[in-house]
Coordinates of C-alpha atoms and ligand atoms in Angstrom, one line a residue:
M22 CA 9.5 20.5 33.7
F23 CA 10.1 21.8 37.1
E24 CA 6.4 22.6 37.9
I25 CA 5.3 19.0 37.5
D26 CA 8.5 17.4 38.8
P27 CA 11.3 19.5 40.3
N28 CA 13.7 16.7 39.7
S29 CA 13.2 16.2 36.0
Q30 CA 14.2 18.3 33.0
S31 CA 11.8 16.6 30.6
N32 CA 9.1 18.7 28.9
L33 CA 6.4 16.8 30.9
N34 CA 3.7 19.3 30.0
E35 CA 4.2 18.7 26.2
V36 CA 4.8 15.0 25.8
A37 CA 4.1 11.7 27.6
T38 CA 5.9 8.4 27.0
L39 CA 3.5 5.5 26.4
H40 CA 5.8 2.6 25.9
V41 CA 9.6 1.9 25.9
H42 CA 11.4 -0.9 24.2
L43 CA 15.0 -1.5 25.2
D44 CA 17.3 -3.6 23.0
L45 CA 20.6 -3.8 24.9
A46 CA 23.8 -5.8 24.9
V47 CA 25.7 -6.3 28.1
E48 CA 29.5 -5.7 27.8
F49 CA 31.1 -6.7 31.0
A50 CA 34.6 -6.0 29.7
C51 CA 34.0 -2.3 29.5
S52 CA 31.2 -2.2 32.2
K53 CA 28.6 -0.9 29.8
L54 CA 25.2 -1.5 28.2
S55 CA 24.8 -0.5 24.6
G56 CA 22.0 -0.6 22.1
T57 CA 18.7 1.2 21.4
A58 CA 15.8 2.7 23.3
I59 CA 12.6 3.1 21.3
L60 CA 10.1 5.5 22.9
E61 CA 6.5 5.7 21.9
L62 CA 5.3 9.2 22.7
Q63 CA 2.2 11.2 22.7
A64 CA 2.0 15.0 22.3
L65 CA 0.0 16.5 25.2
A66 CA 0.1 19.9 23.5
Q67 CA 1.4 21.2 20.2
T68 CA 5.2 20.7 20.3
Q69 CA 8.3 20.7 18.2
Q70 CA 10.6 19.0 20.7
V71 CA 11.0 16.1 23.1
V72 CA 13.3 16.7 26.1
L73 CA 14.5 13.6 27.9
D74 CA 16.4 13.1 31.1
T75 CA 19.9 11.5 30.8
A76 CA 22.9 11.2 33.1
H77 CA 26.3 9.9 32.0
L78 CA 24.9 8.4 28.8
T79 CA 26.7 8.5 25.4
I80 CA 24.0 9.4 22.9
K81 CA 24.9 8.3 19.4
S82 CA 21.8 9.2 17.4
A83 CA 18.1 9.8 17.5
S84 CA 15.6 9.1 14.7
L85 CA 11.9 9.3 14.1
I86 CA 10.5 5.9 13.1
S87 CA 7.5 6.1 10.8
A88 CA 4.5 3.7 11.0
E89 CA 6.0 1.8 8.1
G90 CA 9.3 1.5 9.9
A91 CA 11.3 4.0 7.9
S92 CA 13.8 6.0 10.0
K93 CA 14.6 9.7 9.7
A94 CA 17.6 11.2 11.6
L95 CA 16.7 13.9 14.1
K96 CA 18.8 16.8 15.4
I97 CA 19.8 16.6 19.0
D98 CA 21.1 19.1 21.6
M99 CA 22.7 18.2 24.9
G100 CA 23.8 21.7 26.0
T101 CA 21.7 21.8 29.2
V102 CA 23.6 20.1 32.0
H103 CA 22.3 20.3 35.5
D104 CA 24.5 19.6 38.6
L105 CA 22.0 17.3 40.2
Y106 CA 19.6 16.3 37.5
G107 CA 21.8 15.3 34.6
T108 CA 22.0 16.3 31.0
A109 CA 18.8 17.2 29.1
L110 CA 18.6 15.5 25.7
R111 CA 16.7 17.8 23.5
I112 CA 15.4 16.1 20.3
V113 CA 14.2 18.4 17.6
L114 CA 11.1 17.1 15.8
P115 CA 10.9 17.5 12.0
G116 CA 7.7 19.6 12.3
T117 CA 5.0 20.5 14.9
M118 CA 3.3 17.5 16.5
T119 CA -0.4 18.2 17.1
K120 CA -2.0 17.5 20.4
D121 CA -2.7 13.8 21.0
S122 CA -0.7 12.6 18.0
T123 CA 1.6 9.7 18.7
F124 CA 5.1 9.0 17.3
K125 CA 8.1 6.8 17.8
I126 CA 11.7 7.8 18.5
A127 CA 14.7 5.5 18.5
I128 CA 17.8 6.5 20.4
E129 CA 21.1 4.7 19.9
Y130 CA 23.2 5.0 23.1
E131 CA 25.6 3.5 25.6
T132 CA 25.8 3.7 29.3
T133 CA 29.0 4.8 31.0
P134 CA 30.5 3.6 34.3
K135 CA 29.9 7.0 35.9
G136 CA 26.1 6.5 36.0
G137 CA 24.5 5.8 39.3
A138 CA 22.0 3.2 38.2
I139 CA 24.2 0.2 37.4
Q140 CA 26.7 -1.6 39.7
F141 CA 29.0 -3.9 37.8
L142 CA 30.6 -6.6 40.0
V143 CA 33.8 -8.5 39.1
P144 CA 33.8 -12.2 39.7
E145 CA 35.7 -11.8 43.0
Q146 CA 32.7 -9.7 44.3
T147 CA 30.3 -12.6 43.8
L148 CA 29.7 -15.7 45.9
G149 CA 30.7 -18.0 43.0
K150 CA 33.8 -16.0 42.1
K151 CA 33.6 -17.2 38.5
H152 CA 31.3 -14.8 36.6
P153 CA 30.7 -11.1 36.5
Y154 CA 27.4 -9.7 37.7
L155 CA 25.4 -6.5 37.3
F156 CA 22.3 -5.0 38.9
T157 CA 20.4 -1.8 38.6
Q158 CA 18.8 0.5 41.2
C159 CA 16.9 3.3 39.6
E160 CA 14.8 4.8 42.4
E161 CA 14.7 7.7 42.8
I162 CA 16.3 9.5 39.8
H163 CA 18.8 7.0 38.4
A164 CA 16.8 5.5 35.6
R165 CA 18.2 8.4 33.5
S166 CA 21.6 6.8 33.6
L167 CA 20.2 3.5 32.4
F168 CA 18.2 4.8 29.4
P169 CA 17.1 8.2 28.1
C170 CA 13.6 8.7 29.5
Q171 CA 11.1 11.0 31.1
D172 CA 12.6 10.2 34.5
S173 CA 9.6 11.4 36.5
P174 CA 7.1 9.2 38.4
S175 CA 4.3 11.4 37.0
V176 CA 4.8 9.4 33.7
K177 CA 3.7 5.8 33.5
I178 CA 4.9 3.5 30.7
S179 CA 4.6 -0.1 29.7
Y180 CA 7.9 -1.6 28.6
S181 CA 9.5 -4.5 26.7
A182 CA 13.1 -5.5 26.4
S183 CA 15.5 -7.7 24.7
I184 CA 18.8 -8.2 26.6
R185 CA 21.9 -9.9 25.2
V186 CA 24.2 -11.5 27.7
P187 CA 27.3 -13.7 27.5
K188 CA 26.6 -17.4 28.2
P189 CA 25.9 -18.9 30.8
L190 CA 24.5 -15.9 32.5
T191 CA 20.8 -15.1 33.1
A192 CA 19.1 -11.8 32.7
L193 CA 16.0 -10.9 34.7
M194 CA 13.9 -7.7 34.7
S195 CA 11.0 -6.1 36.6
A196 CA 8.7 -7.7 34.0
I197 CA 7.4 -11.0 32.8
A198 CA 10.0 -13.1 31.0
T199 CA 8.6 -13.9 27.5
G200 CA 11.3 -16.1 26.1
R201 CA 15.0 -16.6 25.4
H202 CA 17.1 -17.8 22.5
D203 CA 20.8 -18.5 21.8
D204 CA 22.9 -16.4 19.6
G205 CA 26.4 -17.9 19.4
G206 CA 28.2 -17.3 22.7
F207 CA 25.3 -15.2 23.9
S208 CA 21.8 -15.7 25.2
V209 CA 19.1 -13.2 24.4
F210 CA 16.3 -12.7 27.0
N211 CA 13.0 -11.1 26.3
F212 CA 10.7 -9.3 28.7
E213 CA 7.4 -7.6 28.8
Q214 CA 5.8 -5.4 31.4
K215 CA 2.2 -4.6 30.3
T216 CA 1.1 -2.8 33.4
T217 CA 2.2 0.8 33.2
I218 CA 5.0 1.8 35.6
P219 CA 7.1 4.9 36.4
S220 CA 10.7 4.8 35.0
Y221 CA 12.2 4.2 38.5
L222 CA 10.7 0.7 38.5
V223 CA 12.6 -0.5 35.4
A224 CA 15.2 -2.9 36.7
L225 CA 17.7 -5.4 35.3
V226 CA 20.0 -8.0 36.8
V227 CA 22.5 -10.2 35.0
G228 CA 24.5 -12.9 36.7
N229 CA 25.0 -16.6 37.3
L230 CA 21.5 -17.1 38.8
A231 CA 19.7 -20.1 40.1
T232 CA 16.0 -20.4 41.0
A233 CA 13.8 -22.3 43.4
K234 CA 10.0 -22.5 43.1
I235 CA 7.9 -21.4 46.1
S236 CA 4.5 -21.5 44.5
D237 CA 2.8 -21.2 41.1
R238 CA 3.5 -17.5 41.0
C239 CA 6.4 -17.1 43.4
A240 CA 10.1 -18.1 43.1
V241 CA 13.4 -17.0 44.6
W242 CA 16.5 -16.3 42.6
S243 CA 20.1 -16.0 43.8
E244 CA 23.6 -17.2 43.0
P245 CA 23.5 -21.1 43.2
E246 CA 25.6 -21.0 46.4
T247 CA 22.7 -19.5 48.5
I248 CA 19.6 -20.7 46.7
D249 CA 18.7 -23.4 49.2
A250 CA 19.1 -20.9 52.1
C251 CA 17.0 -18.3 50.2
A252 CA 14.3 -20.8 49.5
W253 CA 14.1 -21.7 53.2
E254 CA 14.2 -18.2 54.5
F255 CA 11.5 -16.9 52.2
S256 CA 9.3 -19.9 52.0
E257 CA 6.4 -17.8 53.4
M258 CA 6.3 -15.4 50.6
E259 CA 3.2 -16.9 48.9
R260 CA 1.3 -16.8 52.3
M261 CA 2.4 -13.1 52.7
L262 CA 1.2 -12.3 49.3
Q263 CA -2.2 -13.9 50.0
T264 CA -2.4 -12.0 53.2
A265 CA -1.8 -8.7 51.4
E266 CA -4.4 -9.6 48.8
E267 CA -7.0 -10.3 51.6
L268 CA -6.1 -7.0 53.2
I269 CA -6.0 -4.9 50.1
T270 CA -7.2 -6.1 46.6
P271 CA -6.2 -9.0 44.3
Y272 CA -2.5 -9.0 43.2
Q273 CA -2.3 -7.6 39.7
W274 CA 1.2 -8.2 38.4
G275 CA 1.1 -11.9 37.6
R276 CA 4.4 -13.2 39.1
Y277 CA 5.9 -12.2 42.4
D278 CA 9.5 -13.3 42.4
L279 CA 12.3 -12.4 44.8
L280 CA 16.0 -11.8 43.9
V281 CA 18.6 -12.0 46.6
L282 CA 21.5 -9.8 45.6
P283 CA 25.2 -9.7 46.4
P284 CA 26.0 -8.0 49.7
S285 CA 26.7 -4.5 48.2
F286 CA 23.0 -4.1 47.4
P287 CA 22.4 -0.7 49.1
F288 CA 18.9 -1.2 50.3
G289 CA 16.9 -3.7 52.4
G290 CA 14.6 -4.2 49.5
M291 CA 13.4 -2.6 46.3
E292 CA 9.9 -3.2 45.0
N293 CA 10.8 -3.8 41.3
P294 CA 7.5 -5.1 39.8
C295 CA 7.3 -8.9 39.4
L296 CA 10.8 -9.2 40.9
T297 CA 11.5 -7.6 44.3
F298 CA 15.3 -7.1 44.9
V299 CA 16.5 -7.8 48.5
T300 CA 19.7 -7.6 50.4
P301 CA 21.4 -10.9 51.5
T302 CA 21.5 -9.5 55.1
L303 CA 17.9 -10.8 55.3
L304 CA 19.3 -14.4 55.5
A305 CA 19.1 -14.6 59.2
G306 CA 18.6 -18.3 59.2
D307 CA 15.4 -18.0 61.3
R308 CA 12.9 -16.3 59.0
S309 CA 12.8 -13.4 61.5
L310 CA 13.5 -10.5 59.0
T311 CA 10.7 -11.1 56.5
D312 CA 8.9 -7.8 57.4
V313 CA 11.0 -6.3 54.6
I314 CA 9.3 -8.8 52.3
A315 CA 5.9 -7.7 53.7
H316 CA 7.0 -4.1 52.9
E317 CA 8.0 -4.8 49.3
I318 CA 4.9 -6.9 48.7
A319 CA 2.8 -4.0 49.9
H320 CA 4.4 -1.7 47.3
S321 CA 2.7 -3.8 44.7
W322 CA -0.3 -1.6 45.6
S323 CA 1.1 1.6 47.2
G324 CA 3.9 2.9 45.0
N325 CA 3.6 0.5 42.0
L326 CA -0.2 0.9 41.3
V327 CA -0.8 4.2 43.1
T328 CA 2.4 6.2 42.5
A329 CA 3.6 9.5 44.0
K330 CA 3.6 12.2 41.2
N331 CA 7.0 13.5 42.1
W332 CA 9.5 12.9 44.9
E333 CA 8.0 15.5 47.2
H334 CA 5.1 13.2 47.6
F335 CA 7.3 10.2 48.3
W336 CA 5.4 9.6 51.6
L337 CA 2.4 8.4 49.4
N338 CA 4.7 5.5 48.4
E339 CA 6.6 4.8 51.6
G340 CA 4.2 6.0 54.3
W341 CA 1.3 4.0 52.9
T342 CA 3.6 1.0 52.3
T343 CA 4.9 1.1 55.9
Y344 CA 1.3 1.3 57.1
F345 CA 0.3 -1.7 54.9
E346 CA 3.4 -3.6 55.9
R347 CA 2.5 -3.4 59.6
K348 CA -1.1 -4.4 58.8
I349 CA 0.3 -7.5 57.0
V350 CA 2.6 -8.2 60.0
A351 CA -0.4 -7.9 62.3
R352 CA -2.3 -10.5 60.3
L353 CA 0.6 -12.9 60.2
S354 CA 2.2 -12.5 63.6
G355 CA -0.4 -10.7 65.7
E356 CA -1.3 -7.2 66.7
D357 CA 1.6 -7.1 69.3
A358 CA 4.1 -7.4 66.5
R359 CA 2.5 -4.5 64.7
Q360 CA 2.5 -2.4 67.9
L361 CA 6.2 -3.1 68.3
S362 CA 6.9 -2.1 64.8
C363 CA 5.1 1.2 65.3
V364 CA 7.1 1.8 68.5
I365 CA 10.3 1.2 66.6
G366 CA 9.1 3.5 63.8
E367 CA 8.4 6.3 66.2
A368 CA 11.9 5.9 67.7
D369 CA 13.4 6.0 64.2
L370 CA 11.4 9.2 63.5
I371 CA 12.6 10.9 66.6
E372 CA 16.1 10.0 65.7
S373 CA 15.7 11.3 62.1
V374 CA 14.2 14.6 63.4
E375 CA 17.1 15.0 65.8
F376 CA 19.6 14.1 63.0
Y377 CA 18.3 16.7 60.5
G378 CA 17.2 19.2 63.2
K379 CA 13.5 19.8 64.2
D380 CA 13.3 22.9 62.0
S381 CA 14.9 21.2 59.0
P382 CA 12.6 21.5 55.9
L383 CA 13.5 17.9 55.1
T384 CA 11.6 16.7 58.1
A385 CA 8.3 17.9 56.6
L386 CA 6.1 15.0 55.4
V387 CA 5.9 16.8 52.0
P388 CA 9.3 18.6 51.6
K389 CA 10.3 21.0 48.9
L390 CA 12.8 19.3 46.6
D391 CA 13.5 22.0 44.1
G392 CA 17.3 22.1 43.8
V393 CA 17.7 19.1 46.1
D394 CA 19.3 15.7 45.3
P395 CA 16.7 13.1 46.3
D396 CA 19.5 10.8 47.5
D397 CA 20.4 13.5 50.1
A398 CA 16.8 13.9 51.2
Y399 CA 16.3 10.2 51.7
S400 CA 15.4 9.4 55.4
T401 CA 12.9 7.5 57.5
V402 CA 10.7 10.7 57.7
P403 CA 8.3 9.8 54.8
Y404 CA 8.1 6.2 56.1
D405 CA 7.4 6.8 59.7
K406 CA 5.8 10.2 59.7
G407 CA 3.5 9.0 56.8
A408 CA 2.7 5.7 58.6
H409 CA 2.1 7.7 61.8
L410 CA -0.4 9.9 60.0
L411 CA -2.3 6.9 58.6
Y412 CA -2.4 5.1 61.9
Y413 CA -3.6 8.3 63.5
L414 CA -6.4 8.6 60.9
E415 CA -7.3 4.9 61.4
Q416 CA -7.8 5.4 65.1
Y417 CA -9.3 8.8 64.9
L418 CA -11.9 7.9 62.3
G419 CA -13.1 4.8 64.1
G420 CA -10.6 2.0 63.8
P421 CA -9.9 -0.7 61.1
V422 CA -13.6 -1.4 60.5
V423 CA -13.9 2.2 59.1
F424 CA -10.4 2.6 57.7
E425 CA -9.9 -0.7 55.9
P426 CA -12.8 -0.2 53.4
Y427 CA -11.4 3.3 52.8
M428 CA -7.9 2.1 52.0
R429 CA -9.3 -0.4 49.5
A430 CA -11.4 2.3 47.9
Y431 CA -8.3 4.6 47.8
I432 CA -6.3 2.0 45.9
N433 CA -9.2 1.3 43.5
E434 CA -9.7 5.0 42.9
F435 CA -6.1 5.8 42.0
Q436 CA -4.5 2.5 40.6
G437 CA -2.7 3.1 37.4
K438 CA -2.3 6.8 38.2
S439 CA 0.3 9.1 39.7
I440 CA -1.0 11.4 42.4
D441 CA 0.0 14.1 44.8
T442 CA -0.9 14.8 48.4
D443 CA -3.8 17.1 47.4
D444 CA -5.3 14.3 45.4
W445 CA -4.9 12.0 48.3
K446 CA -6.4 14.4 50.8
S447 CA -9.3 15.4 48.6
Y448 CA -10.3 11.8 48.0
L449 CA -10.2 11.2 51.8
F450 CA -12.8 13.9 52.2
T451 CA -14.8 12.7 49.2
Y452 CA -14.9 9.1 50.4
F453 CA -16.0 9.9 53.9
G454 CA -18.4 12.6 52.6
K455 CA -20.1 9.7 50.8
V456 CA -20.0 6.9 53.4
D457 CA -20.3 8.8 56.6
P458 CA -20.7 12.6 56.5
A459 CA -20.2 12.9 60.2
K460 CA -16.6 12.0 59.7
V461 CA -16.0 15.1 57.5
E462 CA -16.3 17.2 60.6
L463 CA -13.6 15.2 62.2
L464 CA -11.5 15.6 59.2
D465 CA -12.0 19.3 59.1
A466 CA -10.7 19.6 62.6
I467 CA -7.3 18.1 61.7
E468 CA -4.4 20.6 61.6
W469 CA -3.5 19.6 58.0
D470 CA -0.8 22.2 57.5
K471 CA 1.1 21.0 60.5
W472 CA 0.8 17.4 59.6
L473 CA 1.7 17.8 55.9
Y474 CA 4.1 20.8 55.7
A475 CA 5.6 21.6 59.1
P476 CA 9.0 20.3 60.0
G477 CA 9.6 18.3 63.2
M478 CA 7.5 15.7 65.0
P479 CA 3.8 15.2 64.0
P480 CA 1.4 17.5 65.9
V481 CA -0.3 14.5 67.7
K482 CA 1.3 11.6 69.4
N483 CA -0.1 8.1 68.7
K484 CA -1.0 5.8 71.5
Y485 CA 0.6 2.5 71.0
D486 CA 0.1 -0.5 73.2
E487 CA 2.9 -0.4 75.7
H488 CA 2.6 -4.0 76.8
P489 CA 4.6 -5.8 74.0
Q490 CA 7.7 -3.7 74.6
K491 CA 7.5 -3.8 78.4
V492 CA 9.7 -6.9 78.7
S493 CA 12.4 -5.1 76.7
L494 CA 12.2 -1.8 78.7
D495 CA 12.1 -3.7 82.0
L496 CA 15.2 -5.7 81.1
A497 CA 17.0 -2.5 80.0
S498 CA 16.2 -0.7 83.2
R499 CA 17.4 -3.6 85.3
W500 CA 20.7 -3.4 83.4
L501 CA 20.9 0.3 84.0
K502 CA 20.3 -0.1 87.7
A503 CA 22.7 -3.0 88.0
A504 CA 25.4 -0.8 86.3
D505 CA 25.4 1.4 89.4
K506 CA 26.4 -1.5 91.6
S507 CA 28.2 -3.6 89.1
D508 CA 25.7 -6.3 90.0
Y509 CA 25.6 -8.4 86.8
V510 CA 25.3 -12.0 88.0
Q511 CA 21.5 -11.7 88.0
F512 CA 21.4 -11.8 84.2
K513 CA 21.2 -15.0 82.2
P514 CA 21.1 -15.8 78.4
K515 CA 17.5 -16.9 78.9
D516 CA 16.5 -13.2 79.6
I517 CA 16.2 -12.6 75.9
E518 CA 15.6 -16.2 74.6
E519 CA 11.9 -15.7 74.2
F520 CA 12.2 -12.2 72.8
S521 CA 11.3 -11.5 69.2
T522 CA 13.9 -9.7 67.0
M523 CA 12.0 -6.5 67.5
Q524 CA 12.0 -6.9 71.3
R525 CA 15.8 -7.5 71.2
V526 CA 16.2 -4.3 69.1
I527 CA 14.0 -2.3 71.5
F528 CA 16.0 -3.6 74.5
L529 CA 19.3 -2.4 72.9
S530 CA 18.0 0.9 71.6
Q531 CA 16.6 1.6 75.1
L532 CA 20.1 1.1 76.5
A533 CA 21.5 3.3 73.7
E534 CA 19.4 6.1 74.9
H535 CA 21.4 6.1 78.0
A536 CA 24.8 5.8 76.2
P537 CA 27.6 6.1 76.9
L538 CA 27.4 2.9 79.1
K539 CA 30.4 1.8 81.1
A540 CA 32.8 -0.7 79.5
D541 CA 32.2 -3.2 82.3
T542 CA 28.4 -3.1 81.7
L543 CA 29.0 -3.7 78.0
D544 CA 31.4 -6.5 78.8
A545 CA 28.7 -8.1 81.0
I546 CA 26.0 -7.6 78.4
D547 CA 28.1 -9.2 75.7
D548 CA 29.2 -12.1 78.0
T549 CA 25.6 -12.8 78.8
Y550 CA 23.9 -12.5 75.4
K551 CA 26.9 -13.1 73.0
L552 CA 25.9 -10.2 70.8
T553 CA 29.2 -9.6 69.0
G554 CA 29.0 -11.8 65.9
Y555 CA 25.2 -12.3 66.3
Q556 CA 23.8 -13.6 63.0
N557 CA 20.6 -11.6 62.9
C558 CA 21.8 -8.3 61.3
E559 CA 19.2 -6.1 63.0
V560 CA 20.3 -7.2 66.5
R561 CA 24.0 -7.2 65.6
F562 CA 23.6 -3.6 64.2
S563 CA 21.7 -2.4 67.3
W564 CA 24.4 -3.9 69.5
L565 CA 27.3 -2.4 67.6
S566 CA 25.6 1.0 67.6
L567 CA 25.1 0.9 71.3
A568 CA 28.8 -0.1 71.7
L569 CA 30.1 2.6 69.5
K570 CA 27.9 5.2 71.1
S571 CA 29.7 4.2 74.3
N572 CA 33.1 4.3 72.7
Y573 CA 33.5 0.6 73.6
M574 CA 36.3 -0.4 71.3
A575 CA 36.2 -4.1 72.1
V576 CA 33.7 -4.4 69.2
V577 CA 35.9 -2.8 66.6
D578 CA 36.7 -6.0 64.8
A579 CA 33.0 -6.9 64.6
V580 CA 32.2 -3.4 63.2
I581 CA 34.9 -3.7 60.6
D582 CA 33.6 -7.1 59.7
M583 CA 30.0 -5.8 59.3
L584 CA 31.4 -2.9 57.1
S585 CA 33.3 -5.3 54.9
T586 CA 30.7 -8.0 54.4
Q587 CA 27.6 -5.9 53.5
G588 CA 26.9 -2.5 52.0
R589 CA 23.3 -1.9 53.0
M590 CA 23.1 1.8 53.7
K591 CA 20.8 1.4 56.7
Y592 CA 23.7 -0.2 58.6
T593 CA 26.8 1.0 56.7
R594 CA 26.2 4.8 57.0
P595 CA 25.4 4.9 60.7
L596 CA 28.3 2.5 61.5
Y597 CA 30.8 4.7 59.7
R598 CA 29.4 7.8 61.3
L599 CA 29.5 6.3 64.8
L600 CA 33.0 4.9 64.4
H601 CA 34.2 8.2 62.9
S602 CA 32.9 10.1 66.0
C603 CA 34.6 7.8 68.5
P604 CA 37.7 9.5 69.9
D605 CA 39.9 6.6 68.6
G606 CA 37.8 5.7 65.6
R607 CA 38.2 8.6 63.2
E608 CA 41.3 7.4 61.4
L609 CA 40.1 3.8 61.4
A610 CA 36.8 4.8 59.8
E611 CA 38.6 6.7 57.1
K612 CA 41.1 4.0 56.4
T613 CA 38.4 1.3 56.3
F614 CA 36.3 3.3 53.9
A615 CA 39.3 4.0 51.6
R616 CA 40.0 0.2 51.5
L617 CA 36.3 -0.8 50.9
H618 CA 35.3 2.1 48.7
G619 CA 35.2 -0.2 45.6
F620 CA 33.1 -2.8 47.3
Y621 CA 30.2 -0.5 48.0
H622 CA 27.5 0.6 45.6
P623 CA 28.3 4.0 44.1
I624 CA 25.3 5.6 45.9
C625 CA 26.4 4.2 49.2
A626 CA 30.0 5.2 48.7
R627 CA 28.9 8.7 47.8
M628 CA 26.7 9.0 50.9
V629 CA 29.4 7.7 53.3
E630 CA 31.8 10.2 51.8
K631 CA 29.4 13.0 52.5
D632 CA 28.7 11.7 56.0
L633 CA 32.4 11.6 56.9
G634 CA 33.1 14.9 55.3
L635 CA 35.6 13.5 52.9
Ligands
LIG717 N1 11.6 1.8 47.7 C1 12.4 1.6 48.8 C2 13.8 1.6 48.6 C3 14.3 2.9 48.0 C4 13.8 4.2 48.4 C5 15.3 2.9 47.1 C6 14.2 5.3 47.9 C7 15.8 4.1 46.6 C8 15.3 5.3 47.0 C9 12.0 0.2 49.5 O1 10.7 -0.2 49.4 C10 12.3 0.4 51.0 O2 11.7 1.2 51.6 N2 13.2 -0.4 51.5 C11 13.6 -0.4 52.9 C12 13.0 -1.5 53.6 C13 11.8 -1.3 54.5 C14 11.4 -2.5 55.3 C15 11.7 0.0 55.2 C16 15.1 -0.4 53.1 O3 15.7 -0.6 52.1 O4 15.6 -0.3 54.2
LIG718 ZN1 9.4 1.1 50.6

């Protein structure tokens, strides 16, 4: 129903799903899942139909299951096909359901390889090279290609599942594992997620997986080849989780496990409940990239407990989470680290606004997404504009002493619910009206329409502490001055030895603002700091971007290497775009993509195709 959620075709105003049970068998030979989805539904109004979202599913049958377990076949219609939002599955009920009545529908179905939710990997694409692997990624609107559902975050469901996989593989889900048993050459894994979640948080992974315990409620999972490295890199996760609990409220999901995926995982991390998915590019060998973990942990509150009602309000998930992430970072590594992260966020926002254009509707904090593919609308805007607004409010209303009690009250008020920006804003007024009415005047003076609905940069700039980035900016300006006189001998590897990852990134992005740099300057920078082949992927990516912006083709092998060994969109898309716009890079970018197409996740491949105009 487009009024509640512009990106779903379900009749959200007439029915709500309460619980889903998935009973699925994994068939690697034909890259599909097959089985049954049982939906427990409630009528919200008198209705004679249930309309579910599907995309690239083969639906075999639908039946009504009575309280006694008897099944009655139902008529289905799949005539409504939307370009972006998939095929509506209309199930005709045998009579009229009265408001509030509950009923159960079983749908027999199969997935097809065309769906965007599942990536199947052949053994050669795994570290172990012996077993196939699959993982799902449902956010934002891909759950509909995993199972027929009301694929809208306005609907919250509990779920259970029974997943049959060939031995010796392991299945894990965004839920608590409740048991496993053998069935000939197969293992059957059972799961239960009792806390209600939106469809986009249903997740599954199947592969040859090993685990290492971090604490009583935390473990890491990966292929056996990397499990020791993962356990070392993420050994701080329990401490981070505790920090988040001290900052916000007690953790409510039981376990917090981490799954490190194969390199084609298209995101840095995905906050699947009980089991965060992360890219292996976080294995920096120095625990320096764990802010992604802080981010995914924070989603256990913002996003997973308090959920945006539809994708237009995505900033309520990501803006709040980015804000929390930086508060966690501040508690663990100091306020300087938070200030640096804010500065980087602001630079990213400026870049996004430039990329889309300052008048582009997609740069509004709350964009209109009717007729838009959420994959196309994805950018750092909801993250950094959202976090910018919350930081602004924190400072404006009296600092953390005032704002921290508010943010806890906000989570308590809305946990378990799906909300929109109006709900958020009106609670902000209600809360401060109660605790400190003088603040309401301050709130009234805010230019809300500009903050929430206008495109471009936010109406007010935040003041961040300039001090922690000063060393980076100073070093960058020394390089820029030296470039005039080719006076490079003054620079030594120790210049950046004491820098944090973020300070190194700021140094390089500052130089990139002055790109193109001359080849001899870039030669000298690389000679001094050995950036080509740098293990930390944030630093390596910043360096390669600077080099490509300067048309410095000496890095081409390193660029191709990064494009062939990981498929995280944050790096892969810009690297292709930059290579493609180098005078000598266009053909190479296209050839490389043609060769690596099958390695990337389908969403990543589709986005790169669009970026390159293929
Ligand atoms: N929930 C997002 C990932 C996502 C968003 C997947 C929209 C699909 C559609 C996740 O929490 C996230 O934001 N990941 C970031 C990392 C973060 C530190 C900014 C990423 O993947 O880069
Ligand atoms: Zn996020």
